[in-house]
PDB file of C-alpha atoms in Angstrom:
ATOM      1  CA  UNK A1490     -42.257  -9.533 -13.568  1.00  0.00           C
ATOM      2  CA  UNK A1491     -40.544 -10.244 -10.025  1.00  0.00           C
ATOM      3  CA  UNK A1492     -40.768 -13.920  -8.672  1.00  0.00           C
ATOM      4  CA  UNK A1493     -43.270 -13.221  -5.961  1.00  0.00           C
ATOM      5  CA  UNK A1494     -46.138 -12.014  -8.640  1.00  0.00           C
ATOM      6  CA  UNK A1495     -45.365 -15.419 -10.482  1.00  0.00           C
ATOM      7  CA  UNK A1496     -48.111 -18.017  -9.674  1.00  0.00           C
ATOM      8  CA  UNK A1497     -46.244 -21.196  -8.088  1.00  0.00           C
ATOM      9  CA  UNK A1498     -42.669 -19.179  -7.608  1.00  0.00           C
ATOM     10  CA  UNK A1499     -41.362 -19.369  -3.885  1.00  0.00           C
ATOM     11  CA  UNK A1500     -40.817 -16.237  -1.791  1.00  0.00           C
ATOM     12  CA  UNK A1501     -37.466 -14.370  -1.793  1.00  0.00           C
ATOM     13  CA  UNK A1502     -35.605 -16.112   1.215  1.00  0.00           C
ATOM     14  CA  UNK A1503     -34.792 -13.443   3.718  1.00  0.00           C
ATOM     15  CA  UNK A1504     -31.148 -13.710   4.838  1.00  0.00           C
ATOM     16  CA  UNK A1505     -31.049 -13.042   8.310  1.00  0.00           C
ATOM     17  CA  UNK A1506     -28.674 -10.062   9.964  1.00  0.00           C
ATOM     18  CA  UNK A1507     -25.448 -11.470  10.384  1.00  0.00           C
ATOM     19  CA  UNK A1508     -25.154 -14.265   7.972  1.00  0.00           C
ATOM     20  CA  UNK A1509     -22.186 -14.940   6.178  1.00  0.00           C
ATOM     21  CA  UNK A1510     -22.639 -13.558   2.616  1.00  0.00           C
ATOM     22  CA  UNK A1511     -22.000 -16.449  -0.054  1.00  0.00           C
ATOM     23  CA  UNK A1512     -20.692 -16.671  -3.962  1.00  0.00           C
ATOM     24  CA  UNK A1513     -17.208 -15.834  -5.083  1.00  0.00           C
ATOM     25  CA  UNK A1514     -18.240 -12.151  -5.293  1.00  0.00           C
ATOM     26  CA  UNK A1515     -18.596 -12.148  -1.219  1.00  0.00           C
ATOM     27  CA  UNK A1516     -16.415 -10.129   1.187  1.00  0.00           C
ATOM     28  CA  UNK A1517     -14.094 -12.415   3.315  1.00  0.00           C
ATOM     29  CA  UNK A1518     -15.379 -13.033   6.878  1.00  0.00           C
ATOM     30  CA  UNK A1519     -12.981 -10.599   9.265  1.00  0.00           C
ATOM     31  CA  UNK A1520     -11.198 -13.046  11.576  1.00  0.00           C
ATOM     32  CA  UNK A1521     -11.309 -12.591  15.265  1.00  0.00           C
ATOM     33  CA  UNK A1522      -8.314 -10.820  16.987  1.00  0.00           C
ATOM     34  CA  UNK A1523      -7.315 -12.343  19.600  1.00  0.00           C
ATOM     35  CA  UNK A1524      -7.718 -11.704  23.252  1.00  0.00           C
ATOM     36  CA  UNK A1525      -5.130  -9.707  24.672  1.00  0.00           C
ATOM     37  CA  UNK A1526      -3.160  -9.458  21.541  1.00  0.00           C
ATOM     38  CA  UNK A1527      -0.787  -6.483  20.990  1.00  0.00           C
ATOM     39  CA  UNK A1528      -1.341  -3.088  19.178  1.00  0.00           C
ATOM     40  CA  UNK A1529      -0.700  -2.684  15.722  1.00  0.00           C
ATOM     41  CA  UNK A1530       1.967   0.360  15.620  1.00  0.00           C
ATOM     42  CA  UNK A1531       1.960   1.333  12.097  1.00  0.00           C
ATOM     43  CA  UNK A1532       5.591   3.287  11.622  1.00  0.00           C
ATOM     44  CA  UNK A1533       5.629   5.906   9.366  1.00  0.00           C
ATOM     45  CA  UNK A1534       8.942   6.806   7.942  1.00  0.00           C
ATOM     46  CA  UNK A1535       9.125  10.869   8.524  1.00  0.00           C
ATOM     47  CA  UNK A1536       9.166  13.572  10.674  1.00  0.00           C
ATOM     48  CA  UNK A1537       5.287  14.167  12.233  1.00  0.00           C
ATOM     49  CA  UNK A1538       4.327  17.120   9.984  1.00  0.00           C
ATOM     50  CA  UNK A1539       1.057  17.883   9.359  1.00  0.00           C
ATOM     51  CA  UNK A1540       0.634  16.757   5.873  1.00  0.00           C
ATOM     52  CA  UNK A1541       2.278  13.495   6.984  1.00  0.00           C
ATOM     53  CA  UNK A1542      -0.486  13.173   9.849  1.00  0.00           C
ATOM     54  CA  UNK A1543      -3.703  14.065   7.732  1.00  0.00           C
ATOM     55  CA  UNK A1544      -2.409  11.111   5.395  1.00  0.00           C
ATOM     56  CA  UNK A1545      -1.240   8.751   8.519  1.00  0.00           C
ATOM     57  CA  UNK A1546      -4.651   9.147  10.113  1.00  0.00           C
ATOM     58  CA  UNK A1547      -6.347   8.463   6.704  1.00  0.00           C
ATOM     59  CA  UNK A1548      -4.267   5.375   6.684  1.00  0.00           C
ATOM     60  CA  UNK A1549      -5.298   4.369  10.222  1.00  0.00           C
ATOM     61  CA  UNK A1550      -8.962   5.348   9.533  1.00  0.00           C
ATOM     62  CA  UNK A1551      -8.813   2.177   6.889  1.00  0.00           C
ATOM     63  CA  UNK A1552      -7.270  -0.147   8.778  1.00  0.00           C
ATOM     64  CA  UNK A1553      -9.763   0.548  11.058  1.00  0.00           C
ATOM     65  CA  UNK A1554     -12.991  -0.077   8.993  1.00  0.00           C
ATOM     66  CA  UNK A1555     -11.236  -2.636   7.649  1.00  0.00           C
ATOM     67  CA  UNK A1556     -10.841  -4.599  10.992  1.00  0.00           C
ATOM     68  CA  UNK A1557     -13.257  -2.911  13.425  1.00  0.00           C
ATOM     69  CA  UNK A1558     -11.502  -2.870  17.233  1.00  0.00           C
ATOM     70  CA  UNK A1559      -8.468  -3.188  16.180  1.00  0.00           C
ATOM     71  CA  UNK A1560      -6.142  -0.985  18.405  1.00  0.00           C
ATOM     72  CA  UNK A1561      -3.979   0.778  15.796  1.00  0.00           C
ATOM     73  CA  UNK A1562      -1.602   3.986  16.131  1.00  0.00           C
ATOM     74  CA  UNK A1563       0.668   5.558  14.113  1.00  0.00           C
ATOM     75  CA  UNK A1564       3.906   6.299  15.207  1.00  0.00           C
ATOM     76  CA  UNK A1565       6.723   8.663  13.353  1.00  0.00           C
ATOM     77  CA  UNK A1566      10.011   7.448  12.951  1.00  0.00           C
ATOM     78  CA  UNK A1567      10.918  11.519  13.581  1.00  0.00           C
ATOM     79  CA  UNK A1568       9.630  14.062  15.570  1.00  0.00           C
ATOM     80  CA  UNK A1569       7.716  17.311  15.348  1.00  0.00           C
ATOM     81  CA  UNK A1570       7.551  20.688  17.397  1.00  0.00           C
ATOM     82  CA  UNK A1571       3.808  19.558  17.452  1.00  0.00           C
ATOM     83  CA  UNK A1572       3.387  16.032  17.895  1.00  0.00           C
ATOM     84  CA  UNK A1573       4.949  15.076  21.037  1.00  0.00           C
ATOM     85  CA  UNK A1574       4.548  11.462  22.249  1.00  0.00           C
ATOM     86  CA  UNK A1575       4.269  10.778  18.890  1.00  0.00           C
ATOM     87  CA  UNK A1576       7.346   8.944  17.763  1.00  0.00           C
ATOM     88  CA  UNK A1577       7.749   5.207  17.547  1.00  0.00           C
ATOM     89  CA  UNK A1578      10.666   4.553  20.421  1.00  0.00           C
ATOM     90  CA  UNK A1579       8.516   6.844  22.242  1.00  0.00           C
ATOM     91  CA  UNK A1580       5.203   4.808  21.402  1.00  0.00           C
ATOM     92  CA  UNK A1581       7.066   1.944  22.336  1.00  0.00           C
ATOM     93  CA  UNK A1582       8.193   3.069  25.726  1.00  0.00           C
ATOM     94  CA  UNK A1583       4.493   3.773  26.965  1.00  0.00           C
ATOM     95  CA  UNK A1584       3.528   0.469  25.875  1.00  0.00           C
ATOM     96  CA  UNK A1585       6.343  -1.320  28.485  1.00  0.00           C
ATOM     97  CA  UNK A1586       5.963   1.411  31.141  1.00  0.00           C
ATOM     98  CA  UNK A1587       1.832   0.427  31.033  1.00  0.00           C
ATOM     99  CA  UNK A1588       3.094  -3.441  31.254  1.00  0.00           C
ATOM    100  CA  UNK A1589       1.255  -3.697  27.848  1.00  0.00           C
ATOM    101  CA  UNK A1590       1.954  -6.637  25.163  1.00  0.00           C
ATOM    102  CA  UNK A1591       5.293  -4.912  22.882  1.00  0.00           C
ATOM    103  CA  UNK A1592       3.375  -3.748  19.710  1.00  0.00           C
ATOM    104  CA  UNK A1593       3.535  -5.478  16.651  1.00  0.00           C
ATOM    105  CA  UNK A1594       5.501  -2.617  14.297  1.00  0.00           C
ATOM    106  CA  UNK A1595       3.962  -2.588  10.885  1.00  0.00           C
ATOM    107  CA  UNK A1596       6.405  -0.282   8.500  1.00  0.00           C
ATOM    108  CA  UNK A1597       4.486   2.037   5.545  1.00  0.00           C
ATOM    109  CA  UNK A1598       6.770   1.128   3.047  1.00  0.00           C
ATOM    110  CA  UNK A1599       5.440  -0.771  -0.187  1.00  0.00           C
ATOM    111  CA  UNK A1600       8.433  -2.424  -1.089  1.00  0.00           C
ATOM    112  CA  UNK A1601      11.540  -3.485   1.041  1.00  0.00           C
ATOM    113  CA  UNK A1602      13.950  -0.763   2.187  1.00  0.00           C
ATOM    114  CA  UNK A1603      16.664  -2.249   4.382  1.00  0.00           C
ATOM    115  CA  UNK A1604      17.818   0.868   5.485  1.00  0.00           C
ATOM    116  CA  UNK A1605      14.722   2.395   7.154  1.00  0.00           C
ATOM    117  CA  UNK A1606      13.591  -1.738   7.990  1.00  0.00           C
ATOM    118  CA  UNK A1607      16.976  -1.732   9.975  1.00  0.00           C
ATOM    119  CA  UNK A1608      16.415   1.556  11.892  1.00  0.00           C
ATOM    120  CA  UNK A1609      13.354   0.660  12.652  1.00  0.00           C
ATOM    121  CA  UNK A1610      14.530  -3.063  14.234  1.00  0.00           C
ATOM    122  CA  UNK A1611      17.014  -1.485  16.063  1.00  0.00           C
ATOM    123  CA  UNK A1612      14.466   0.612  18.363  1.00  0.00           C
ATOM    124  CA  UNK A1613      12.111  -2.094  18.685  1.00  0.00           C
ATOM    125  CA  UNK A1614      14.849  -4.650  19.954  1.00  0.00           C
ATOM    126  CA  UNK A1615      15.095  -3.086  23.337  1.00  0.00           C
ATOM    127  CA  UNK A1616      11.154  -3.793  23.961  1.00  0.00           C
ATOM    128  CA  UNK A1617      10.722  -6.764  21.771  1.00  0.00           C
ATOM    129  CA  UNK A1618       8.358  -5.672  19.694  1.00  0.00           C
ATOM    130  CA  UNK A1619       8.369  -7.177  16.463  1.00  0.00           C
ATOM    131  CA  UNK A1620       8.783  -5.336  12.786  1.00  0.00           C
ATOM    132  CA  UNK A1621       7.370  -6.966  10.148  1.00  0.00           C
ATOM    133  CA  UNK A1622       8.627  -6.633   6.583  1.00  0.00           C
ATOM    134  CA  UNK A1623       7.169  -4.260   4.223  1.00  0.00           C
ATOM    135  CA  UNK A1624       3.766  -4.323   2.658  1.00  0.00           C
ATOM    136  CA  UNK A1625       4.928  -5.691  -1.053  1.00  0.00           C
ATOM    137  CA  UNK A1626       5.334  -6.822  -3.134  1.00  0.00           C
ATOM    138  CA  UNK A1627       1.307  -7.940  -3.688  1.00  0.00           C
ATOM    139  CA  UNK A1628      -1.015  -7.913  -6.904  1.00  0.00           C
ATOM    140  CA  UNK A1629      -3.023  -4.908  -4.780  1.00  0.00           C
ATOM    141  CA  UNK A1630       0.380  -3.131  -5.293  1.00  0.00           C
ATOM    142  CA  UNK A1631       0.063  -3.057  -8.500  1.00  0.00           C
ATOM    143  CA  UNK A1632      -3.722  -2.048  -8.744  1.00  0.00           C
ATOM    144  CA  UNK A1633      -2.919   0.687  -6.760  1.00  0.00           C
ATOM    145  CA  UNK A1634       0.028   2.069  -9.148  1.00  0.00           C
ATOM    146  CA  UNK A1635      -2.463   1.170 -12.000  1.00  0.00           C
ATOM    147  CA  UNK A1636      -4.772   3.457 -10.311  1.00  0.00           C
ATOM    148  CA  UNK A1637      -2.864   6.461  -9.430  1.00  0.00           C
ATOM    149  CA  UNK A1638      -1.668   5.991 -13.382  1.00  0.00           C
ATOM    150  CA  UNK A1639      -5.286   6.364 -14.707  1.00  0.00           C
ATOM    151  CA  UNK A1640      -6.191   9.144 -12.591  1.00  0.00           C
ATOM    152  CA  UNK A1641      -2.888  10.861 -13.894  1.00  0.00           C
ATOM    153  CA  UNK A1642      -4.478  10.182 -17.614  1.00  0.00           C
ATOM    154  CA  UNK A1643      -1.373   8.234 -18.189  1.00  0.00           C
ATOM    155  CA  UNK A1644      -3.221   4.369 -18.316  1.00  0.00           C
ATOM    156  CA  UNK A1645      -6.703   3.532 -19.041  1.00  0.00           C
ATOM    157  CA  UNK A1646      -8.760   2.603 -15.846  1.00  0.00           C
ATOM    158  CA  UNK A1647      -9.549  -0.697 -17.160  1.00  0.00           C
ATOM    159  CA  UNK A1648      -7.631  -2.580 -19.510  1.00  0.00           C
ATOM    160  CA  UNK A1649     -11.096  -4.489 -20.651  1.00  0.00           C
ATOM    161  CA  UNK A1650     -13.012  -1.320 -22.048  1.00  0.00           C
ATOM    162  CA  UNK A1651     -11.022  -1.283 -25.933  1.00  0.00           C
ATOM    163  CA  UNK A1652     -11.076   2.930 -25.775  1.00  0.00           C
ATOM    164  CA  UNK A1653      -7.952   4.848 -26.586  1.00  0.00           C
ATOM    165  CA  UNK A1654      -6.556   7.301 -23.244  1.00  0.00           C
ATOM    166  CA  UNK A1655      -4.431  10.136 -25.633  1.00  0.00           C
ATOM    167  CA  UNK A1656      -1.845  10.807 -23.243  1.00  0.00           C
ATOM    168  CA  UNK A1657      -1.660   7.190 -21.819  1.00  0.00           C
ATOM    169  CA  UNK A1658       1.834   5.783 -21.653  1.00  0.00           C
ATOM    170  CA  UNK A1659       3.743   2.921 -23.460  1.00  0.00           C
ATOM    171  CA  UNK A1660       6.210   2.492 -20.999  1.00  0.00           C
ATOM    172  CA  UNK A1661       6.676   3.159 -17.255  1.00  0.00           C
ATOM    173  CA  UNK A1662       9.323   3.654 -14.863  1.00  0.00           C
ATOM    174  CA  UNK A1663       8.468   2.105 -11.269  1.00  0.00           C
ATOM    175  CA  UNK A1664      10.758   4.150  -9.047  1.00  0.00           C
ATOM    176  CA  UNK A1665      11.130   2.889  -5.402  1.00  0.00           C
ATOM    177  CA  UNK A1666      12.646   4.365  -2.579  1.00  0.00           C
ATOM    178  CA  UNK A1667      15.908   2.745  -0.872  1.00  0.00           C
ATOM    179  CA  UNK A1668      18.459   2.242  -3.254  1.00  0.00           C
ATOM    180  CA  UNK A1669      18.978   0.028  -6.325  1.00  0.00           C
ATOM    181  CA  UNK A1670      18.337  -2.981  -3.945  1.00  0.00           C
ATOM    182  CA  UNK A1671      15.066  -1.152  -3.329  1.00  0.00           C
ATOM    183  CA  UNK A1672      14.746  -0.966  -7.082  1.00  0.00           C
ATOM    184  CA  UNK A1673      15.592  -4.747  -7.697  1.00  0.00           C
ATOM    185  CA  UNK A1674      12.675  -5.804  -5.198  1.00  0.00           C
ATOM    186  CA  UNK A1675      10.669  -3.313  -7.091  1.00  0.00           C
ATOM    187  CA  UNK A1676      10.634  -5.631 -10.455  1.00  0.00           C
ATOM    188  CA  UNK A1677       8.157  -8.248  -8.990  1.00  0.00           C
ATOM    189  CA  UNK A1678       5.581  -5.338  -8.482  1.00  0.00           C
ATOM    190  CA  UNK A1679       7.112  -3.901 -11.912  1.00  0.00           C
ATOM    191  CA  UNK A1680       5.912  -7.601 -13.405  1.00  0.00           C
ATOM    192  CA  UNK A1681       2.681  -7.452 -12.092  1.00  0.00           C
ATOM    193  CA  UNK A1682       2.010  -3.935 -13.326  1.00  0.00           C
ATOM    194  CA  UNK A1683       2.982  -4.786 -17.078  1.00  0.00           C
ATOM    195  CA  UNK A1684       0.776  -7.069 -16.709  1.00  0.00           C
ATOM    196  CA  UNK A1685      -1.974  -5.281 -16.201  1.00  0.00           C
ATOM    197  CA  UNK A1686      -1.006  -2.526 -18.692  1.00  0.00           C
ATOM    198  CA  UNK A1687       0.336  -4.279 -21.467  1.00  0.00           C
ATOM    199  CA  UNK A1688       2.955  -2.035 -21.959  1.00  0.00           C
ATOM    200  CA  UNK A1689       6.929  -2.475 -20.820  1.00  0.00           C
ATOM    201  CA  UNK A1690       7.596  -1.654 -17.246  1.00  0.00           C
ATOM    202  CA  UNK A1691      11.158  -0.715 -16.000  1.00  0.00           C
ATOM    203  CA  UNK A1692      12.089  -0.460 -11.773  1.00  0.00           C
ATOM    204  CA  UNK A1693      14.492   2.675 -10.712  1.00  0.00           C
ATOM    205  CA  UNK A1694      15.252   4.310  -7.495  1.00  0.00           C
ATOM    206  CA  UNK A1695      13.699   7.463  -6.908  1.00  0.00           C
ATOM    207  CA  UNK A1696      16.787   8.175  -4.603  1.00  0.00           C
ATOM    208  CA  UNK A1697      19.817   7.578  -6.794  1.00  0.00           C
ATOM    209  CA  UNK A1698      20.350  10.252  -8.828  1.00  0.00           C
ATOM    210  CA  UNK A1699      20.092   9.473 -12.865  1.00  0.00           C
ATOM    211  CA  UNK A1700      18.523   6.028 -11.898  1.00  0.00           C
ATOM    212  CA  UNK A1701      15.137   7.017 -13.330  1.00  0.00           C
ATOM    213  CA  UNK A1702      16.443   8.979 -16.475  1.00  0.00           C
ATOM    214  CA  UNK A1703      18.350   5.872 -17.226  1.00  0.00           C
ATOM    215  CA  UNK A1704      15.365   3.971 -17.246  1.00  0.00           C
ATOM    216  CA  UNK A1705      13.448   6.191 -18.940  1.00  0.00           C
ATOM    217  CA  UNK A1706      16.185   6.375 -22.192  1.00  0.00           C
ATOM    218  CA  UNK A1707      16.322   2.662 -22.236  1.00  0.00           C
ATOM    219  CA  UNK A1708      12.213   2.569 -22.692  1.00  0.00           C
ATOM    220  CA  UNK A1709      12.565   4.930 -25.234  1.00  0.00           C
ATOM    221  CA  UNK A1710      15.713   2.973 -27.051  1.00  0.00           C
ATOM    222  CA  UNK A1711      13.663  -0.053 -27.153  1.00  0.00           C
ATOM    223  CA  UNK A1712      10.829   1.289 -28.783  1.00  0.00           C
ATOM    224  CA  UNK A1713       8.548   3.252 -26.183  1.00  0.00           C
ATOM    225  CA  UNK A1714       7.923   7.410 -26.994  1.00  0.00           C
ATOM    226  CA  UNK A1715       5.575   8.380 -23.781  1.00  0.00           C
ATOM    227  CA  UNK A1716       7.563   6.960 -20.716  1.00  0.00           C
ATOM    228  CA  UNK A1717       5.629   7.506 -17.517  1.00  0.00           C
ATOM    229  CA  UNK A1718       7.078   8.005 -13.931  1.00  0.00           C
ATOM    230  CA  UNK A1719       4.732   5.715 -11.048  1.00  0.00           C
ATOM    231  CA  UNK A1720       6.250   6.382  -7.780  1.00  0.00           C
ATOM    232  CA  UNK A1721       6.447   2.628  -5.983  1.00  0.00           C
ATOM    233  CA  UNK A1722       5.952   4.729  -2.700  1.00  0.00           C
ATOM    234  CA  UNK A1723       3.120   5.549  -0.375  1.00  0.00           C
ATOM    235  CA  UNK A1724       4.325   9.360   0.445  1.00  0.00           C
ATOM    236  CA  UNK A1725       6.202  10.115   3.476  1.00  0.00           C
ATOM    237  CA  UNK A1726       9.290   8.422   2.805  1.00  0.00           C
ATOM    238  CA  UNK A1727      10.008  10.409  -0.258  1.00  0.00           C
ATOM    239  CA  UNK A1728      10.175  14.328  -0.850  1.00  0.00           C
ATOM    240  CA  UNK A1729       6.826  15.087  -2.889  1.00  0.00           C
ATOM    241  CA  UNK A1730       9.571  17.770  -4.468  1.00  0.00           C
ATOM    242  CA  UNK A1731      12.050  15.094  -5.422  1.00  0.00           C
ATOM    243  CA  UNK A1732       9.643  13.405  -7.488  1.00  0.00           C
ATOM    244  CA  UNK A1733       8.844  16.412  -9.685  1.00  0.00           C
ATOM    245  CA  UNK A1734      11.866  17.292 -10.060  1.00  0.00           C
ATOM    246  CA  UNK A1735      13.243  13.935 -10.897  1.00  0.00           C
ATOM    247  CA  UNK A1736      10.439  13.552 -13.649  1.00  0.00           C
ATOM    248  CA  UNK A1737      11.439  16.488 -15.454  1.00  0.00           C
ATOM    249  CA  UNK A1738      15.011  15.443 -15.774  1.00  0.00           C
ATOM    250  CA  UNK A1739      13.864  12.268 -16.845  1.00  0.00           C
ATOM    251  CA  UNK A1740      11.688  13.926 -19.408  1.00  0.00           C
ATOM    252  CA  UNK A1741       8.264  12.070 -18.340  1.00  0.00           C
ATOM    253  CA  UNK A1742       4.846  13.323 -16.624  1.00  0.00           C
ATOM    254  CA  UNK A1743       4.441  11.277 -13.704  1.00  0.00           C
ATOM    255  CA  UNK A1744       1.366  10.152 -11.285  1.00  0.00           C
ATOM    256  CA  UNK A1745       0.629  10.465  -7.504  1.00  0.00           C
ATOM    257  CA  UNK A1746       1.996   8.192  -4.975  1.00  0.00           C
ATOM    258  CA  UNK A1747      -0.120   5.437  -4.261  1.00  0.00           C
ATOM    259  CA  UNK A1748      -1.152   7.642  -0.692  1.00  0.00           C
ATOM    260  CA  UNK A1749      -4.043   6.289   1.339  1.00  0.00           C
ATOM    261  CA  UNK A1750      -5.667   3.354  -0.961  1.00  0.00           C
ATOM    262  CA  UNK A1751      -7.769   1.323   0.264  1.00  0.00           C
ATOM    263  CA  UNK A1752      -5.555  -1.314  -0.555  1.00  0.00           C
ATOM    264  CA  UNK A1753      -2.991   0.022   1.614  1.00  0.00           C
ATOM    265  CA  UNK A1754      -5.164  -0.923   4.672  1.00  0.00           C
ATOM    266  CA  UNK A1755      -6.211  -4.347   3.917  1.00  0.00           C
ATOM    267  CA  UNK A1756      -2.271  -5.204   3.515  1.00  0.00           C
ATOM    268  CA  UNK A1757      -1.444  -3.484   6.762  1.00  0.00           C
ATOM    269  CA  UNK A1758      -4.348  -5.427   8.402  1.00  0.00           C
ATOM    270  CA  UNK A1759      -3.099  -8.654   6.272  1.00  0.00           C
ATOM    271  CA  UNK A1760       0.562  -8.455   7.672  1.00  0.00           C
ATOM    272  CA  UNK A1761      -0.531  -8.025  11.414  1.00  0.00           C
ATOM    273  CA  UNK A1762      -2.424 -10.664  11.029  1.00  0.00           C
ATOM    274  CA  UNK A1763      -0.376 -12.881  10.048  1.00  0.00           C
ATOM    275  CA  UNK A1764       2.208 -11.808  12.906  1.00  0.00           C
ATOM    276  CA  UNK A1765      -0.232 -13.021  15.318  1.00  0.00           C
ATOM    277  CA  UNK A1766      -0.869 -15.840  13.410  1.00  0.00           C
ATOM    278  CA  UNK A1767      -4.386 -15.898  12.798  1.00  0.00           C
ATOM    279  CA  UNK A1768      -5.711 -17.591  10.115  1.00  0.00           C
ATOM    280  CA  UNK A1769      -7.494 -15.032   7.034  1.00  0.00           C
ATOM    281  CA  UNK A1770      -8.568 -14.755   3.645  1.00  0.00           C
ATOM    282  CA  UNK A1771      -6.116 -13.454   1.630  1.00  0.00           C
ATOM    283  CA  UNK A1772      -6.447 -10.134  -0.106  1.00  0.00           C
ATOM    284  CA  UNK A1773      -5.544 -11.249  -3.614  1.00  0.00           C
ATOM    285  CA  UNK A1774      -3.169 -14.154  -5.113  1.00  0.00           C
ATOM    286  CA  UNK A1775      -0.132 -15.009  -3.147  1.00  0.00           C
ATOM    287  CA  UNK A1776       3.659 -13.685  -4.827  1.00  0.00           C
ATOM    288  CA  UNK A1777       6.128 -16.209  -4.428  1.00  0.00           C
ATOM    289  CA  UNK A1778       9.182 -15.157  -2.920  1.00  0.00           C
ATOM    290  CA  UNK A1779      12.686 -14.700  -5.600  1.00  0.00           C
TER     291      UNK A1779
END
């Protein structure tokens, strides 16, 4: 029987439109951009292709709903026969020659990757924009890995439900893009994810040849017989190719890149932010910097 057919119960209160929601279960209140503040110029690290663009503009859509008005644009580190204008220095350049605030550069990289974070400083330092570091590492990271992982078959979707996944793995290789320094900065994320999977998790570089087979043999040697390959990338900064290949040399199925999660967007939103300085809610716990 509801309250309000219950002799002596009060009414549902009716919370008016607009009201902050409340309980730890709430969504965090969107903090106001402010006035006149620069674009966001999210820099995507490949040529503008079209597969690059549906995902880019899937990204931007995000960002977007997560942080309605914000003025957000990808740019392409590369051109395209198709996409002209499109490129960051030449995003950049329309933004001075308008007398417009420089853009605050937000990379699509999950993990640090000096070598494209360099490139990209370089063409921003004759507007003074500012680059911002890369999205990870973050718990959200790792959700999103977990994710693409389930969907693969290769984890179960929630570590809580005690059902068996057949093919699941009991190991994984987290292969980043950029080098073994990429790799390296990988572990934190790799940390979090073994966390969450309860299984051994080992950080390689996608882009050094043998890095991930290595990996793979030493989660076997210490005990591990279904290794997994989780790309630690979003998708444009890595052949899609590469990674199949890769995983057959290494011997292990692997999952999607972590491509346009939703997560993806609230850290993009999260690290302009915090450019500008505005105070937020944070989307999950801090990582403390090694």
């Amino acid at each position: 029987m509801s309250s309000a057919a219950t002799p002596g119960t009060p009414l549902p209160v009716r919370t008016p439109p607009g009201s902050p929601a409340r309980g730890r279960h709430r969504r965090p209140e969107r903090p106001e951009i402010p006035e006149g503040a620069p674009a966001l110029l999210l820099a995507v690290p490949a040529a503008a292709e079209e597969e690059v663009r549906r995902l880019a503009d899937e990204i931007v859509s995000i960002v977007r709903g997560e942080q309605p008005g914000i003025d957000v644009t990808a740019g392409y580190v590369a051109a395209a026969d198709d996409a002209d204008g499109a490129t960051v220095p030449q995003l950049l350049a329309r933004a001075a020659e308008a007398g417009l605030p420089a853009p605050v550069v937000v990379p699509l990289l999950p993990g640090p990757n000096e070598e494209s974070l360099a490139a990209l400083r370089e063409i921003a330092a004759t507007t003074g924009a500012v680059v911002t570091e890369s999205l990870g590492p973050h718990p959200l990271l790792a959700e999103a890995v977990h994710v693409r992982l389930s969907e693969a078959g290769l984890a179960r979707a929630d570590r809580a439900r005690l059902f068996s996944v057949a093919t699941a793995a009991d190991g994984v290789v987290l292969a980043a893009v950029g080098g073994e320094e990429a790799a390296q900065a990988a572990g934190i994320t790799g940390v979090l994810l073994a966390a969450r999977l309860a299984v051994p998790v080992v950080a390689a570089a996608l882009d050094v040849p043998g890095s991930v087979a290595a990996a793979a043999e030493h989660l076997r040697e210490t005990g591990a017989s279904r290794p997994a390959l989780a790309p630690f990338v979003i998708g444009p900064e890595i052949d899609a190719e590469l990674v199949r290949t890769v995983a057959e040399e290494a011997g292990c199925p692997a999952a999607e890149p972590l491509g346009a999660y939703p997560a993806i967007g609230r850290l993009i939103v999260s690290t302009y932010l915090a450019t500008l300085g505005v105070a937020q809610e944070q989307p999950g716990r801090p990582v403390p910097a090694v």
